[in-house]
Short mmCIF file of C-alpha atoms (C1' of nucleotides) in Angstrom, two decimals:
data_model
loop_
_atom_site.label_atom_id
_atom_site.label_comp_id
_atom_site.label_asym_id
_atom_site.label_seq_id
_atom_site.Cartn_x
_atom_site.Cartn_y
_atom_site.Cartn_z
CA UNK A 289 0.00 0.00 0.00
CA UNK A 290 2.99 2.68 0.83
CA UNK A 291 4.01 1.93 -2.88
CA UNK A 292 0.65 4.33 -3.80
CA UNK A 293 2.15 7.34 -4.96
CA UNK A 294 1.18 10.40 -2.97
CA UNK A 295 4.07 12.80 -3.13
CA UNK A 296 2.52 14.82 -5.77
CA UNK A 297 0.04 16.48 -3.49
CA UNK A 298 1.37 18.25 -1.11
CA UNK A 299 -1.15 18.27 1.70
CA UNK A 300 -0.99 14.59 2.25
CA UNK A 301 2.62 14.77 2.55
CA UNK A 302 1.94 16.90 5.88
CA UNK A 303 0.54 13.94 7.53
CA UNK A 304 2.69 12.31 9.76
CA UNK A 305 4.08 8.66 8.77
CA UNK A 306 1.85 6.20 10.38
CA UNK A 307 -1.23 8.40 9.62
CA UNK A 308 -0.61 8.31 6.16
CA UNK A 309 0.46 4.41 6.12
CA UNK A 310 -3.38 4.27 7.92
CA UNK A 311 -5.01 6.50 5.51
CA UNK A 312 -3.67 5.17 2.33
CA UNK A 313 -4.48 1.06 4.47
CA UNK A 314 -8.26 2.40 3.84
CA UNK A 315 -8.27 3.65 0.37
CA UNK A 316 -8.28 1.91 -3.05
CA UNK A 317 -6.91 3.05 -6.93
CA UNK A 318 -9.43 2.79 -9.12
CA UNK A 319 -8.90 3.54 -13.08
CA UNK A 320 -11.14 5.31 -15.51
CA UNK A 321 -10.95 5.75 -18.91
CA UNK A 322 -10.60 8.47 -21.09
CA UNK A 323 -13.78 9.80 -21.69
CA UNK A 324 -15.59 8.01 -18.21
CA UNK A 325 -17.15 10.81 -15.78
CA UNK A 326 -15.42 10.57 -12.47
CA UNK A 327 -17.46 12.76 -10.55
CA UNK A 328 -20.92 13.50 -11.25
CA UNK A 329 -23.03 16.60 -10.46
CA UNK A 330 -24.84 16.86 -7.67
CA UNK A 331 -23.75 13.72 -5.78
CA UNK A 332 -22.80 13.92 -2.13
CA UNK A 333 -19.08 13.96 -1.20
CA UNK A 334 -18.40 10.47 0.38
CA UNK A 335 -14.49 10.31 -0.61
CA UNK A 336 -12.13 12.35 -2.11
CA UNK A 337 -10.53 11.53 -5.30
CA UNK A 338 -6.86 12.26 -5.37
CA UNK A 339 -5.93 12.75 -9.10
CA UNK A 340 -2.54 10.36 -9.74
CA UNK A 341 -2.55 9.64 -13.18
CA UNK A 342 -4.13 12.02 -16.22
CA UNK A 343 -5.80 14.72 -16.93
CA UNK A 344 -9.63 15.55 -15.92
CA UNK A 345 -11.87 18.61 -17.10
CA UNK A 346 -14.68 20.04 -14.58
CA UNK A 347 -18.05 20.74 -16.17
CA UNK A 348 -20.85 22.72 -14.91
CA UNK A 349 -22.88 20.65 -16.82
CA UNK A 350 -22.64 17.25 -18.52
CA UNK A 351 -25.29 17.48 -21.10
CA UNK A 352 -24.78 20.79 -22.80
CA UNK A 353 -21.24 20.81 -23.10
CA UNK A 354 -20.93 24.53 -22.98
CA UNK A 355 -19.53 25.46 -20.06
CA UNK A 356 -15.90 24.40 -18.69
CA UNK A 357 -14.39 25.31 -15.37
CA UNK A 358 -10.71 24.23 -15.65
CA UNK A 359 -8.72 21.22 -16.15
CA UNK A 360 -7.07 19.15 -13.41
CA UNK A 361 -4.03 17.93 -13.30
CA UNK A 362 -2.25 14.93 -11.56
CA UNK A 363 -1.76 15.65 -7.86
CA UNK A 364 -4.78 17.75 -7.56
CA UNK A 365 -7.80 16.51 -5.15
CA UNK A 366 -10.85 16.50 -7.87
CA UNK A 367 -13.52 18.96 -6.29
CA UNK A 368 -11.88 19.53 -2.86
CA UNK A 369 -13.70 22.50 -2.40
CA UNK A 370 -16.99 20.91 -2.47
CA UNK A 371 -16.14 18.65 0.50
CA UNK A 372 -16.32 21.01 3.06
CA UNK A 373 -19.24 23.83 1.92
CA UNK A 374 -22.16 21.96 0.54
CA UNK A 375 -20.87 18.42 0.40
CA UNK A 376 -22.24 17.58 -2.59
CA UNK A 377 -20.56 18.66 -5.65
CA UNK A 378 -21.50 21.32 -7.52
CA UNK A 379 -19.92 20.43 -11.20
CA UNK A 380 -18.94 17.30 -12.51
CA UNK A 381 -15.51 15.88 -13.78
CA UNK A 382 -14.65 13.88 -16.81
CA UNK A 383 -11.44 12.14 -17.15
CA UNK A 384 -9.58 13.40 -20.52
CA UNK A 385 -7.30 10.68 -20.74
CA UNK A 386 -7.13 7.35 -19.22
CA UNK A 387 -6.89 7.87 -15.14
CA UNK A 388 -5.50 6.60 -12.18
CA UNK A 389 -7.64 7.83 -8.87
CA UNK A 390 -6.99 7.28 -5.59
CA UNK A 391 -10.03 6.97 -3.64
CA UNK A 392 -10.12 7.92 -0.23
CA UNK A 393 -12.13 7.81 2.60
CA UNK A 394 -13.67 11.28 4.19
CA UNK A 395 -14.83 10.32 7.43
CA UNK A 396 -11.04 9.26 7.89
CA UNK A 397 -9.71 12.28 5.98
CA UNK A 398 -11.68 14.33 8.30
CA UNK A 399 -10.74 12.78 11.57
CA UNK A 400 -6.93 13.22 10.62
CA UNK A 401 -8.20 16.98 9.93
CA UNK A 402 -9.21 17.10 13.72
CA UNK A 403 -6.86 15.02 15.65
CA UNK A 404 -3.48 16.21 13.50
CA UNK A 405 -3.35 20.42 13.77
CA UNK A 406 -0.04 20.80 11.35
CA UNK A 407 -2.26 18.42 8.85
CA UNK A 408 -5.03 20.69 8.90
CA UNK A 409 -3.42 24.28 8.49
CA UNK A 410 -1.79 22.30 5.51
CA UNK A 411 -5.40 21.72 4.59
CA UNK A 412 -6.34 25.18 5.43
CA UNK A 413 -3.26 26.18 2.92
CA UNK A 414 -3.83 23.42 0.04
CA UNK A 415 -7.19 24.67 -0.72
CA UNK A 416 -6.44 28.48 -0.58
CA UNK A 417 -3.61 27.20 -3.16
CA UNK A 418 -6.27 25.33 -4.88
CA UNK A 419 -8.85 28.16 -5.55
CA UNK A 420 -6.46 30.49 -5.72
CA UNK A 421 -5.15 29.23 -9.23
CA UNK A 422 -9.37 28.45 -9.93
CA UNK A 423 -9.39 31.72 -9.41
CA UNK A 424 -6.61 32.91 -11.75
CA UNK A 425 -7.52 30.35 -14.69
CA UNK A 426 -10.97 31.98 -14.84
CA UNK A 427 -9.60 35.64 -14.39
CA UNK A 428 -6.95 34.57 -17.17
CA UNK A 429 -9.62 33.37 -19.58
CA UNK A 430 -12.41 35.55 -19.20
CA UNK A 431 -10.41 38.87 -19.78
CA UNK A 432 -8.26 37.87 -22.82
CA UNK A 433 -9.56 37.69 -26.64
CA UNK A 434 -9.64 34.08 -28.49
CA UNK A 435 -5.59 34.75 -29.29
CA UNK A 436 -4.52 34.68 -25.50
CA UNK A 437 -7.18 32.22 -24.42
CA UNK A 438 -5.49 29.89 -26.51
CA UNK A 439 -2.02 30.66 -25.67
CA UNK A 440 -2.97 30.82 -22.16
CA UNK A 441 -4.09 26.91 -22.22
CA UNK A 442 -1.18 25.77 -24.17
CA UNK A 443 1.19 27.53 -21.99
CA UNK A 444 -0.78 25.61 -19.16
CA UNK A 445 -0.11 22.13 -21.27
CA UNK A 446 3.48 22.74 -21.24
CA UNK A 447 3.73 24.01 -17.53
CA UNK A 448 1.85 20.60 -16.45
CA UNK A 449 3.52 18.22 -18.51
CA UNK A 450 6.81 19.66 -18.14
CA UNK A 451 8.08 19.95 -21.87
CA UNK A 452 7.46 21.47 -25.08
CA UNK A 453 6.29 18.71 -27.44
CA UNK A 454 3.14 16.83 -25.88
CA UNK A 455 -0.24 15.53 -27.15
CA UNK A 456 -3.16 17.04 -26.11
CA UNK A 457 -6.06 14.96 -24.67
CA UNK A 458 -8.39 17.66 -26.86
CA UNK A 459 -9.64 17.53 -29.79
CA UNK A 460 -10.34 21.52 -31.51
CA UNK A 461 -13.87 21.70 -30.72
CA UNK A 462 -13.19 20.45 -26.57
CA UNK A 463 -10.28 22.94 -26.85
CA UNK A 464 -13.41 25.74 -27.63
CA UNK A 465 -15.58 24.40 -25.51
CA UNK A 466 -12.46 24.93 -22.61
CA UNK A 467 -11.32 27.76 -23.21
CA UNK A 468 -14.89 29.45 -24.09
CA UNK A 469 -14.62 30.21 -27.90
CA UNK A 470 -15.86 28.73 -30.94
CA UNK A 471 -14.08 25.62 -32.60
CA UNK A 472 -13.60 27.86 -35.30
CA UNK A 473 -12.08 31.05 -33.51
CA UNK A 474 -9.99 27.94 -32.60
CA UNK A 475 -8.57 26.58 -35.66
CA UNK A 476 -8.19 30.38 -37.21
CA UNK A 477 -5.54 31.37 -34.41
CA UNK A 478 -4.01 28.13 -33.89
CA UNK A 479 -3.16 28.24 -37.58
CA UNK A 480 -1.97 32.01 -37.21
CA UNK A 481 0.18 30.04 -34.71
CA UNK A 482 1.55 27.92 -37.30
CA UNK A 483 2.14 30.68 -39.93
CA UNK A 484 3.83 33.00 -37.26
CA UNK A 485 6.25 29.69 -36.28
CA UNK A 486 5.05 30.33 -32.43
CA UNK A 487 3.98 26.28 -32.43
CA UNK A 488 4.34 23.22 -34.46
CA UNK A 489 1.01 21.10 -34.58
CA UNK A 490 -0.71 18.08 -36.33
CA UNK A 491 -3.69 17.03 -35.16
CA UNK A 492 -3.12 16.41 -31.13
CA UNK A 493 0.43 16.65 -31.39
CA UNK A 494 1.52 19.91 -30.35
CA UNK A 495 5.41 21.48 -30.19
CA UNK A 496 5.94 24.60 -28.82
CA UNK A 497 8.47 26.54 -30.24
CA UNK A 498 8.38 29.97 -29.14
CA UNK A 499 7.63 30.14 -25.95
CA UNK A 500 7.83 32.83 -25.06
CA UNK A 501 5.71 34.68 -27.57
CA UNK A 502 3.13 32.35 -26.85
CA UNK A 503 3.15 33.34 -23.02
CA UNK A 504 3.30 37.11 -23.90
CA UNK A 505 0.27 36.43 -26.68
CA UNK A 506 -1.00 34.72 -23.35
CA UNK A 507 -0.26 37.56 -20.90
CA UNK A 508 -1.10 40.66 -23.21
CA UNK A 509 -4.77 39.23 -24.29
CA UNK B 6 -15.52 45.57 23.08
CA UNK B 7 -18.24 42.88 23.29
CA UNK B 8 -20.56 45.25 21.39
CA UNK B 9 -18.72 44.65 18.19
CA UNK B 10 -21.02 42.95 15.66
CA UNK B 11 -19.08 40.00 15.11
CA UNK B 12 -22.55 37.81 14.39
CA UNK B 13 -22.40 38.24 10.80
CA UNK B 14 -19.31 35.76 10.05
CA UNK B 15 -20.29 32.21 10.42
CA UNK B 16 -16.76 31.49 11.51
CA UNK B 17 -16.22 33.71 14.18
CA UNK B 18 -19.40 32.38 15.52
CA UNK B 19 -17.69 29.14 15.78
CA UNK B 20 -15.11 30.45 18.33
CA UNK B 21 -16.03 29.50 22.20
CA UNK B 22 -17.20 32.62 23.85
CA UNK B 23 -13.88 33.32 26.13
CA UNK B 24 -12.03 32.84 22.82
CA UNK B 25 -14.27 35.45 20.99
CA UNK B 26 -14.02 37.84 23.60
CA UNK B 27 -9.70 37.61 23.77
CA UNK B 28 -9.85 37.64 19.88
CA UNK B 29 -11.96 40.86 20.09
CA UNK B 30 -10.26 42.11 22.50
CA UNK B 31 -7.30 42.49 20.58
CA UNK B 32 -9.10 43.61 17.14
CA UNK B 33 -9.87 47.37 16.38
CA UNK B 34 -12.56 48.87 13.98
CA UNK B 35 -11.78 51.28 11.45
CA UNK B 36 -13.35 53.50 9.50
CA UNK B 37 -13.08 54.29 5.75
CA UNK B 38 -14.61 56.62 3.36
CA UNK B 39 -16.05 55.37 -0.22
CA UNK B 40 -13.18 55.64 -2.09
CA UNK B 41 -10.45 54.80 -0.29
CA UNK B 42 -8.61 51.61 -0.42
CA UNK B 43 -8.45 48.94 1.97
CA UNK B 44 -6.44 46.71 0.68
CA UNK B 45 -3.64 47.07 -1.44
CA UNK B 46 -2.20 44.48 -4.14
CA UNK B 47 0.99 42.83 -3.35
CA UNK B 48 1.40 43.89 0.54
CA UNK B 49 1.64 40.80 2.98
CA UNK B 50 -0.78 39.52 5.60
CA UNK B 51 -0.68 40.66 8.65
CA UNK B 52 -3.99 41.39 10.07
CA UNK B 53 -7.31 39.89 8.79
CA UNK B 54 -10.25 42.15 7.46
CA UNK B 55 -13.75 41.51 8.83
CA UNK B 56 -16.05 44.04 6.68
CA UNK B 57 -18.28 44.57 9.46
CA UNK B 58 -20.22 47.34 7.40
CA UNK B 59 -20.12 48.68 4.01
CA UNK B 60 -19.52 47.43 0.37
CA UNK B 61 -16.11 46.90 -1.40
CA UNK B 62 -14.79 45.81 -4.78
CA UNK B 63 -11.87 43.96 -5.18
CA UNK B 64 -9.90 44.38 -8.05
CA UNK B 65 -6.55 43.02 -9.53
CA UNK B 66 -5.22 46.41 -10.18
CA UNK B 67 -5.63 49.91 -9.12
CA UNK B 68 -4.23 51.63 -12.20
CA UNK B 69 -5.83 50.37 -15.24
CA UNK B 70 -9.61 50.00 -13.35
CA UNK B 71 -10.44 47.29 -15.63
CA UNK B 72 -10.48 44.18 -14.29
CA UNK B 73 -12.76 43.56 -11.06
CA UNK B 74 -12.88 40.60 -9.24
CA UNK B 75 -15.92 40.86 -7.27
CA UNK B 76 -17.85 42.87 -4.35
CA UNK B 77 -18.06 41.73 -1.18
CA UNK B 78 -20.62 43.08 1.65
CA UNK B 79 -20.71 43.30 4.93
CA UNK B 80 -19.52 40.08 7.07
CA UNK B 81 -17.31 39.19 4.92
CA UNK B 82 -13.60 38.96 5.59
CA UNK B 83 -11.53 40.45 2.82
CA UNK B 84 -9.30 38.69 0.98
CA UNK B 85 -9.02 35.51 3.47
CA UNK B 86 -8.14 33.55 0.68
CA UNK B 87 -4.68 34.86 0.31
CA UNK B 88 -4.18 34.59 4.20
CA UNK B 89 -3.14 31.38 4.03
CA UNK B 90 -1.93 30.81 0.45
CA UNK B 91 0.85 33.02 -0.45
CA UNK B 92 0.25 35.11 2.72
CA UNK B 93 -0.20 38.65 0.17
CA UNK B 94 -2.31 40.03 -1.24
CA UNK B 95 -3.15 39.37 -4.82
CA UNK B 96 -5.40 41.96 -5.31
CA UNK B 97 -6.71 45.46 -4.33
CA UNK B 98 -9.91 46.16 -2.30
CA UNK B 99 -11.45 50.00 -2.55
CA UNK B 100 -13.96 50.71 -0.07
CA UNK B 101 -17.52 51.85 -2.40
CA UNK B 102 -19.17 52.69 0.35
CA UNK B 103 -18.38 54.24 4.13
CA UNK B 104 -17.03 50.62 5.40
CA UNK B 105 -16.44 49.62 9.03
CA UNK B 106 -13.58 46.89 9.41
CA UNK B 107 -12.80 45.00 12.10
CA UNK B 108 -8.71 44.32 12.31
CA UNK B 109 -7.80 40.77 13.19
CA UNK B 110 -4.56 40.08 14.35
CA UNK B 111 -3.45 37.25 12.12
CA UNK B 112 -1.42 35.94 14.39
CA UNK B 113 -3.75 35.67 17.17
CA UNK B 114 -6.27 34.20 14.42
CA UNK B 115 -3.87 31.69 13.35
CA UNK B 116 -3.35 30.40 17.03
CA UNK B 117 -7.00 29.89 17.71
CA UNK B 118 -7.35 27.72 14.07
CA UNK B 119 -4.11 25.32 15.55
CA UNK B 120 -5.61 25.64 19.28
CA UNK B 121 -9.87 25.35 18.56
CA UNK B 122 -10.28 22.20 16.09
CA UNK B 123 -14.39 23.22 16.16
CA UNK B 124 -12.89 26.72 15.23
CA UNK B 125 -10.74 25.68 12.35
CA UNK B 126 -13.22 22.91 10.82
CA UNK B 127 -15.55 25.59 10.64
CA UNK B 128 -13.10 27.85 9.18
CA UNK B 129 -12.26 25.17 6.41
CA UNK B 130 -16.09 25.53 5.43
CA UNK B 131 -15.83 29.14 5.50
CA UNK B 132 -13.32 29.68 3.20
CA UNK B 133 -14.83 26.85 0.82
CA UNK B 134 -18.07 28.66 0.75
CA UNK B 135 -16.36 31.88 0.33
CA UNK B 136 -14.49 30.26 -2.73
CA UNK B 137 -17.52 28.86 -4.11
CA UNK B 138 -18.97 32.27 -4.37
CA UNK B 139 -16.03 33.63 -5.61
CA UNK B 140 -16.18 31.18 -8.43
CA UNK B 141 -20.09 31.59 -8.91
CA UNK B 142 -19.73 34.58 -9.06
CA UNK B 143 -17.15 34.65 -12.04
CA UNK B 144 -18.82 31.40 -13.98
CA UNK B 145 -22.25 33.48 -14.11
CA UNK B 146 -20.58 37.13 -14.86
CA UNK B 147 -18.20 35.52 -17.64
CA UNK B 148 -20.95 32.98 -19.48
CA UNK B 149 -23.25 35.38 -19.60
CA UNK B 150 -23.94 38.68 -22.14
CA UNK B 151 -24.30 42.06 -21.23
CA UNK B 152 -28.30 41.92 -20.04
CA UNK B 153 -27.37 38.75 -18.15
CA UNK B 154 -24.58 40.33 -16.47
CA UNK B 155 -26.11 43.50 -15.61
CA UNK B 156 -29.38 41.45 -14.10
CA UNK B 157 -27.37 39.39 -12.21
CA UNK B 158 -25.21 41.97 -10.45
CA UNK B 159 -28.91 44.05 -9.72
CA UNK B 160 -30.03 40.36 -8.12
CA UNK B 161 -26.95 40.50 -5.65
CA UNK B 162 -27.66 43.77 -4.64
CA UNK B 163 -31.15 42.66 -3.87
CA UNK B 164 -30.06 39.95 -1.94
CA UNK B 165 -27.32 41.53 -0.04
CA UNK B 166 -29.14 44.37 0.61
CA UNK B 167 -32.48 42.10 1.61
CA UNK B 168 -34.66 44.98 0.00
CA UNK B 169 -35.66 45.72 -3.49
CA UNK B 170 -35.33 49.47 -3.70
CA UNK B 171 -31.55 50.88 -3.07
CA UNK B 172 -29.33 53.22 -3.86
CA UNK B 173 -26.18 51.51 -5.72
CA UNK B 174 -22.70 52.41 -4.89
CA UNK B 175 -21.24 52.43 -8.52
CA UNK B 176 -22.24 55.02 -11.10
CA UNK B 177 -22.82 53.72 -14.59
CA UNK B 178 -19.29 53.11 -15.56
CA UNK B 179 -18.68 51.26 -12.00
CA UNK B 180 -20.88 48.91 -13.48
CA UNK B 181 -19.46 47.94 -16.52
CA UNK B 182 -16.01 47.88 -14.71
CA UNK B 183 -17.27 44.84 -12.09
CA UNK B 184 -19.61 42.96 -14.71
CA UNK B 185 -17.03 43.72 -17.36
CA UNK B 186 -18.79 45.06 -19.92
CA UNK B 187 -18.69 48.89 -21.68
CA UNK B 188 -20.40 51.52 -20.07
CA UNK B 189 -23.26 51.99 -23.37
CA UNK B 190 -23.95 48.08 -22.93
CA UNK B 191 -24.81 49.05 -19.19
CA UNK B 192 -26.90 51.73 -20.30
CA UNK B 193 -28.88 50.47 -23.19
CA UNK B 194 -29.42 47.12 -21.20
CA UNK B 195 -30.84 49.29 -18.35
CA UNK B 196 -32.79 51.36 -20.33
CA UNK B 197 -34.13 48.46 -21.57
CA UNK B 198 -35.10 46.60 -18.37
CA UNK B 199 -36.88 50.34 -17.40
CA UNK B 200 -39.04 50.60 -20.60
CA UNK B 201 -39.95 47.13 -19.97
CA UNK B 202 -41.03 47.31 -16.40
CA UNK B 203 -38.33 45.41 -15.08
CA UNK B 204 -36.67 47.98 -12.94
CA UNK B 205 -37.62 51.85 -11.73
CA UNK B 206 -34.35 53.65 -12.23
CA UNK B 207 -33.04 57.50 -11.47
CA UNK B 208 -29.47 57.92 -11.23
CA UNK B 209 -28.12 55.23 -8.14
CA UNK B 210 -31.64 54.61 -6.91
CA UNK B 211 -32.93 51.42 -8.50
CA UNK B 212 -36.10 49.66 -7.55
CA UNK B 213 -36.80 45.68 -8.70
CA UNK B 214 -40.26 45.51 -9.81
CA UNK B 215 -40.14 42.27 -11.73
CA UNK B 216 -37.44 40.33 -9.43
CA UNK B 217 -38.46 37.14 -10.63
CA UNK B 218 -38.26 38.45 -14.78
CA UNK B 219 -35.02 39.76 -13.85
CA UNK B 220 -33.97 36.51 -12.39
CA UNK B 221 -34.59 34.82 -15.30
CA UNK B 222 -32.84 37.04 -17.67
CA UNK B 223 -29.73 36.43 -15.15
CA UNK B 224 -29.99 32.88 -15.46
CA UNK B 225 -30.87 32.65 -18.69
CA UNK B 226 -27.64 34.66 -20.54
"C1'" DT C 269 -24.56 84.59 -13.33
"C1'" DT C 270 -21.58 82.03 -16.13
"C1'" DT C 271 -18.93 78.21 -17.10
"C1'" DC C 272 -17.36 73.78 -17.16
"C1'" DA C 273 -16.74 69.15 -15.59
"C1'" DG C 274 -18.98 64.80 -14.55
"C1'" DG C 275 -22.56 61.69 -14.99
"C1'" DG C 276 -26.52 59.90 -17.49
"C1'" DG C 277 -28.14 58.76 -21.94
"C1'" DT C 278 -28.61 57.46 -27.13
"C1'" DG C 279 -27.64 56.60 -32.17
"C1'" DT C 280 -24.38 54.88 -35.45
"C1'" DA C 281 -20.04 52.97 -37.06
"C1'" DA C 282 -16.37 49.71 -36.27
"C1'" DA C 283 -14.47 45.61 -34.49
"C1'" DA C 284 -14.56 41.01 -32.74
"C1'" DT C 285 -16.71 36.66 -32.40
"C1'" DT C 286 -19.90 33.25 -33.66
"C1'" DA C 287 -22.67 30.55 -36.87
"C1'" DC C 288 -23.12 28.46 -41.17
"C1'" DA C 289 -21.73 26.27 -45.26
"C1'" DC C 290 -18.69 23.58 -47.15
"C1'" DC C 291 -14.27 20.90 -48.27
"C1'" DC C 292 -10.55 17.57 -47.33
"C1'" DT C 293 -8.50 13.63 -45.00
"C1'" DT C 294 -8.36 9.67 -42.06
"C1'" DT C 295 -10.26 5.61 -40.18
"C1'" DG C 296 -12.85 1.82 -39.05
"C1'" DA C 297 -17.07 -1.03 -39.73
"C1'" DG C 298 -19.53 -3.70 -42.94
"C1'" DC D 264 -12.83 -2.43 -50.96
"C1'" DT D 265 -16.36 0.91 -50.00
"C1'" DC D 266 -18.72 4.18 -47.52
"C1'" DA D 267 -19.97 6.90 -43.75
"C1'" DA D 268 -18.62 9.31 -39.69
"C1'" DA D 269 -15.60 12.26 -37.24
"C1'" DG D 270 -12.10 15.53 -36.96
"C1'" DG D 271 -9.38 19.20 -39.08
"C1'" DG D 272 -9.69 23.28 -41.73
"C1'" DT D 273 -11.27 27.80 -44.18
"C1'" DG D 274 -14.16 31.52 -46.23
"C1'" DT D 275 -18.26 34.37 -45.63
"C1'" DA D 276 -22.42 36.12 -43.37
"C1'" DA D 277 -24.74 37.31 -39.15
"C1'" DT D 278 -24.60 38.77 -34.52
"C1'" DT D 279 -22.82 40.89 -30.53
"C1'" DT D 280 -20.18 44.14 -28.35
"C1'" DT D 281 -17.34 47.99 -28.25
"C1'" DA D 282 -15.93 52.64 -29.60
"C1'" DC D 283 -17.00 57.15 -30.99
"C1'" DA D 284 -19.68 61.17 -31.42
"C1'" DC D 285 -22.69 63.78 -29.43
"C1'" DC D 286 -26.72 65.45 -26.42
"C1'" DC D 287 -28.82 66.84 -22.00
"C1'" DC D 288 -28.80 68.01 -17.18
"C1'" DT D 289 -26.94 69.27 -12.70
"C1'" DG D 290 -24.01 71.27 -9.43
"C1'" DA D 291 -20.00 73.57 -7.92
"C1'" DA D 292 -16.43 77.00 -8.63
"C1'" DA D 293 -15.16 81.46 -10.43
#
DNA sequence: TTTCAGGGGTGTAAAATTACACCCTTTGAG
DNA sequence: CTCAAAGGGTGTAATTTTACACCCCTGAAA
């Protein structure tokens, strides 16, 4: 069990050793496919789901695909905020690409919360963190034109996966649909991209190679 | 010092009554004029905010007055997100109307949240619901278009306020500044909800007459 | 009293974005 | 192999929003 990976998220790691050996005893992986929904709308907050593997996109709304709220990346806890407000969760999240979860238990979560003070003023600091960058991704989005919305999510690509030449788990029209814009305001800049030799891309296969153009594109939008 | 209106914040509420007092004992309430600014961008943590009376906007920047974040009204605690994050501010907060603040010591705070586990579980939901707001807030302003926007914002004055005749604190280019849309949108879009019975509005004073027609139009954009 | 600045207000032009129509290529099921 | 579906891609029209020009009114300073 001490094999599960949890260093990625940083407020497990305040936990102290036996606490987490007991914590990670009670919960269970679980893997879902690209495409699967992970969390659904509305449902009440019974464990958390600690994000290991992939990429997952929160929606406000799984039938009209209109409305994205951000994509989460490995090491994040998938709708952490929910678990302490209204305990049920308020948007749903789909996994991208194929997933590895780590499913764990709240009651026990929230005991450790209680009993272990320098655990929960991690807490306390994990999920200011947390909707803190909600916060900017939404700020970055909303204010800038199709141009830096774009830029803005690739730069976010690279920054998460750690290099310049990645696939994306998007295809144009989910790209739209995440960043708010039309498939086709989409395809016009990304080939502007192209022409201007800020990025490389076929398909999903993306290479960025100007970076920084693309994060001022990103910054000045 | 017990006569300070502390009732308003659930978690201060949550403190045990000797606790409360000590807390209070070492706040003071200030005083500041519509205008000025609480809060400045980029200065560090060192007291906590409780917005005991009043309205402010929080914005990321005081120079270019484009981009606001959101208001907050009385109760709330400014900018608590950032008090345990980065520990500064990220943004600005300018007082729109008189305000009354209560000044926290942070410290003091901090030591109750390690000390009270009642105090800090409570806080935990605090700042979620907080954070939840501040996302609502920013989904429904940023999905919707300009008659959406401007209905909505009228709607949380309604509800903050409890009353459906007020007096805003914004003129007409405040407006467009926090629902981030131009100043003629504002107006035409009011003018609009006026010829069609919607609202009563001279100057700042605005009256609801169809709340539940201006609901709609708020959800509906 | 005059003047002028600030806020409220409105029509029209300009700009950005979306919607529509359509084409090409790949791919996988029959 | 064939054909249909899905994704990538582009031009043009329609829509939305912004920007500009300008008007009126009020209130405070000269």
């Amino acid at each position: 069990m001490n094999s599960i990976n949890t260093s990625n998220n940083t407020c497990i790691r305040a936990l102290r050793d036996e606490e987490r050996t007991e914590l990670l005893a009670s919960a269970r992986s679980l893997n879902f496919k690209a495409g699967e929904l992970v969390v659904k709308k509305g449902t009440s907050v019974n464990d958390l789901y600690l994000l290991q593997k992939g990429t997952v996109e929160l929606l406000m709304d799984e039938q009209r695909p209109r409305q994205s709220l951000m994509l989460l990346f490995q090491g994040e806890i998938i709708g952490v905020n929910c678990a302490y407000s209204t305990m049920n969760y308020r948007f749903s999240a789909r996994a991208l690409t194929d997933c590895v979860v780590l499913i764990i238990n709240y009651h026990t979560f929230s005991a450790y919360l209680k009993q272990n003070t320098e655990f929960s003023m991690a807490f306390i600091r994990y999920i200011s963190l947390v909707n803190e960058r909600f916060l900017d991704w939404h700020m970055k989005l909303s204010q800038k034109n199709s141009a830096g919305a774009l830029a803005f999510l690739l730069c976010e690509f690279e920054k998460s996966y750690g290099q310049s030449s990645f696939e994306l788990p998007l295809n144009r029209s989910d790209i739209a649909r995440v960043i708010g814009f039309s498939k086709e305001s989409v395809l016009k800049n990304l080939a502007h991209f192209r022409n201007e030799g800020i990025v490389e891309s076929t398909g999903k296969k993306v290479k960025i190679l100007d970076s920084s153009r693309l994060l001022d594109i990103s910054n000045y939008g």
